[in-house]
């Protein structure tokens, strides 16, 4: 996210905003939320304009997709978790939009920590 904050173009930012946009009153399914989540993170990878990072991110998501699907019941179907992930995504987006690498980095670290704690909690239930 740091590199994306430094290199993102206006079209990169528009794409990221679109991945987070919701129509008023729209009820999204867990599958739609997963797709939006992956699109957001892939959009960050593309905003780095670093082909190696894009390739690594693609491979990571191919590997992680199974684990992401396992997370549905406690991430994408629990309103408070959805709201927290959305808040975190907007912090990351703000760092990228304002070309503030430190804000983007901090937002991404908070996001990763939240997901790690959620996974840990639910793997020990």
Coordinates of N, CA and C in Angstrom, one line a residue, residues 1-66:
X1 N 0.8 -1.2 0.0 CA 0.0 0.0 0.0 C 0.9 1.3 0.0
X2 N 2.1 1.2 0.6 CA 3.0 2.3 0.6 C 3.3 2.7 -0.9
X3 N 3.7 1.7 -1.7 CA 4.1 2.0 -3.0 C 2.9 2.5 -3.8
X4 N 1.7 1.9 -3.6 CA 0.5 2.4 -4.2 C 0.2 3.9 -3.9
X5 N 0.5 4.2 -2.7 CA 0.3 5.6 -2.3 C 1.2 6.6 -3.0
X6 N 2.4 6.1 -3.3 CA 3.4 6.9 -4.0 C 3.1 7.0 -5.5
X7 N 2.5 5.9 -6.1 CA 2.4 5.8 -7.5 C 1.0 5.8 -8.1
X8 N 0.0 5.7 -7.3 CA -1.4 5.6 -7.9 C -1.7 6.8 -8.8
X9 N -2.3 6.4 -9.9 CA -2.9 7.5 -10.8 C -4.3 7.7 -10.5
X10 N -4.9 8.7 -11.1 CA -6.3 9.1 -10.9 C -7.2 7.9 -11.2
X11 N -6.9 7.2 -12.3 CA -7.7 6.0 -12.7 C -7.5 4.9 -11.7
X12 N -6.4 4.7 -11.1 CA -6.2 3.7 -10.1 C -7.1 4.0 -8.9
X13 N -7.1 5.3 -8.5 CA -7.9 5.7 -7.3 C -9.4 5.5 -7.6
X14 N -9.8 5.9 -8.8 CA -11.3 5.7 -9.2 C -11.6 4.2 -9.1
X15 N -10.8 3.3 -9.6 CA -11.1 1.9 -9.5 C -11.2 1.5 -8.1
X16 N -10.3 1.9 -7.2 CA -10.4 1.5 -5.8 C -11.7 2.0 -5.2
X17 N -12.0 3.3 -5.5 CA -13.3 3.8 -5.0 C -14.5 3.0 -5.4
X18 N -14.5 2.5 -6.7 CA -15.6 1.8 -7.2 C -15.7 0.4 -6.5
X19 N -14.5 -0.2 -6.1 CA -14.6 -1.5 -5.4 C -15.3 -1.4 -4.1
X20 N -15.2 -0.2 -3.5 CA -15.8 0.1 -2.2 C -17.2 0.7 -2.2
X21 N -17.6 1.1 -3.4 CA -18.9 1.8 -3.5 C -20.1 0.8 -3.3
X22 N -21.1 1.3 -2.6 CA -22.3 0.5 -2.4 C -23.5 1.4 -2.7
X23 N -24.5 0.8 -3.4 CA -25.7 1.5 -3.6 C -26.5 1.6 -2.3
X24 N -27.2 2.7 -2.1 CA -27.9 2.9 -0.9 C -29.0 1.8 -0.8
X25 N -29.0 1.2 0.4 CA -30.0 0.1 0.6 C -29.6 -1.2 0.1
X26 N -28.5 -1.3 -0.6 CA -28.1 -2.5 -1.2 C -27.6 -3.5 -0.2
X27 N -28.1 -4.8 -0.3 CA -27.7 -5.8 0.6 C -26.8 -6.8 -0.2
X28 N -25.6 -6.8 0.2 CA -24.6 -7.6 -0.6 C -24.5 -9.0 0.1
X29 N -24.3 -10.0 -0.7 CA -24.1 -11.3 -0.3 C -22.6 -11.5 0.2
X30 N -22.3 -12.5 0.9 CA -21.0 -12.8 1.3 C -20.1 -13.0 0.0
X31 N -20.6 -13.6 -1.0 CA -19.9 -13.8 -2.2 C -19.5 -12.5 -2.9
X32 N -20.5 -11.6 -2.9 CA -20.2 -10.2 -3.5 C -19.2 -9.5 -2.7
X33 N -19.2 -9.6 -1.3 CA -18.3 -8.9 -0.5 C -16.9 -9.5 -0.7
X34 N -16.8 -10.8 -0.9 CA -15.5 -11.5 -1.1 C -14.9 -10.9 -2.4
X35 N -15.7 -10.9 -3.5 CA -15.3 -10.4 -4.8 C -14.8 -8.9 -4.7
X36 N -15.6 -8.1 -3.9 CA -15.2 -6.7 -3.7 C -13.9 -6.6 -3.0
X37 N -13.7 -7.4 -2.0 CA -12.5 -7.4 -1.2 C -11.3 -7.7 -2.0
X38 N -11.4 -8.8 -2.8 CA -10.3 -9.2 -3.7 C -10.0 -8.1 -4.7
X39 N -11.1 -7.5 -5.3 CA -10.9 -6.5 -6.3 C -10.1 -5.3 -5.7
X40 N -10.5 -4.9 -4.4 CA -9.8 -3.8 -3.8 C -8.3 -4.1 -3.6
X41 N -8.0 -5.2 -3.1 CA -6.6 -5.6 -2.9 C -5.8 -5.7 -4.2
X42 N -6.5 -6.3 -5.2 CA -5.8 -6.4 -6.5 C -5.6 -5.0 -7.1
X43 N -6.6 -4.1 -6.9 CA -6.5 -2.7 -7.3 C -5.3 -2.0 -6.7
X44 N -5.1 -2.3 -5.4 CA -3.9 -1.7 -4.7 C -2.6 -2.2 -5.4
X45 N -2.6 -3.5 -5.7 CA -1.4 -4.1 -6.4 C -1.2 -3.4 -7.7
X46 N -2.2 -3.3 -8.5 CA -2.1 -2.6 -9.8 C -1.6 -1.1 -9.7
X47 N -2.1 -0.5 -8.6 CA -1.7 0.9 -8.3 C -0.2 1.1 -8.0
X48 N 0.5 0.0 -7.7 CA 1.9 0.1 -7.4 C 2.7 0.2 -8.7
X49 N 2.1 -0.2 -9.8 CA 2.7 -0.2 -11.2 C 4.0 -1.0 -11.1
X50 N 4.0 -2.0 -10.3 CA 5.1 -2.9 -10.2 C 4.7 -4.3 -10.6
X51 N 5.1 -4.8 -11.7 CA 4.6 -6.1 -12.3 C 4.9 -7.2 -11.4
X52 N 6.0 -7.2 -10.7 CA 6.4 -8.3 -9.8 C 5.4 -8.3 -8.6
X53 N 5.1 -7.2 -8.1 CA 4.1 -7.1 -7.0 C 2.7 -7.6 -7.4
X54 N 2.3 -7.2 -8.6 CA 1.0 -7.6 -9.1 C 1.0 -9.1 -9.2
X55 N 2.0 -9.7 -9.8 CA 2.1 -11.1 -10.0 C 2.1 -11.9 -8.6
X56 N 2.8 -11.4 -7.6 CA 2.8 -12.0 -6.3 C 1.5 -11.9 -5.7
X57 N 0.8 -10.7 -5.8 CA -0.5 -10.6 -5.2 C -1.5 -11.5 -5.9
X58 N -1.5 -11.7 -7.2 CA -2.4 -12.6 -7.8 C -2.1 -14.0 -7.3
X59 N -0.9 -14.4 -7.2 CA -0.6 -15.8 -6.7 C -1.0 -15.9 -5.2
X60 N -0.8 -14.9 -4.4 CA -1.3 -14.9 -3.0 C -2.8 -15.2 -3.0
X61 N -3.5 -14.4 -3.8 CA -5.0 -14.6 -3.7 C -5.5 -15.9 -4.2
X62 N -4.8 -16.4 -5.2 CA -5.1 -17.8 -5.7 C -4.9 -18.8 -4.6
X63 N -3.8 -18.6 -3.9 CA -3.5 -19.5 -2.8 C -4.5 -19.3 -1.6
X64 N -4.8 -18.0 -1.3 CA -5.6 -17.7 -0.1 C -7.1 -17.8 -0.4
X65 N -7.6 -18.0 -1.6 CA -9.0 -18.0 -1.9 C -9.7 -19.0 -1.1
X66 N -9.2 -20.2 -0.9 CA -9.8 -21.2 -0.1 C -10.0 -20.7 1.3

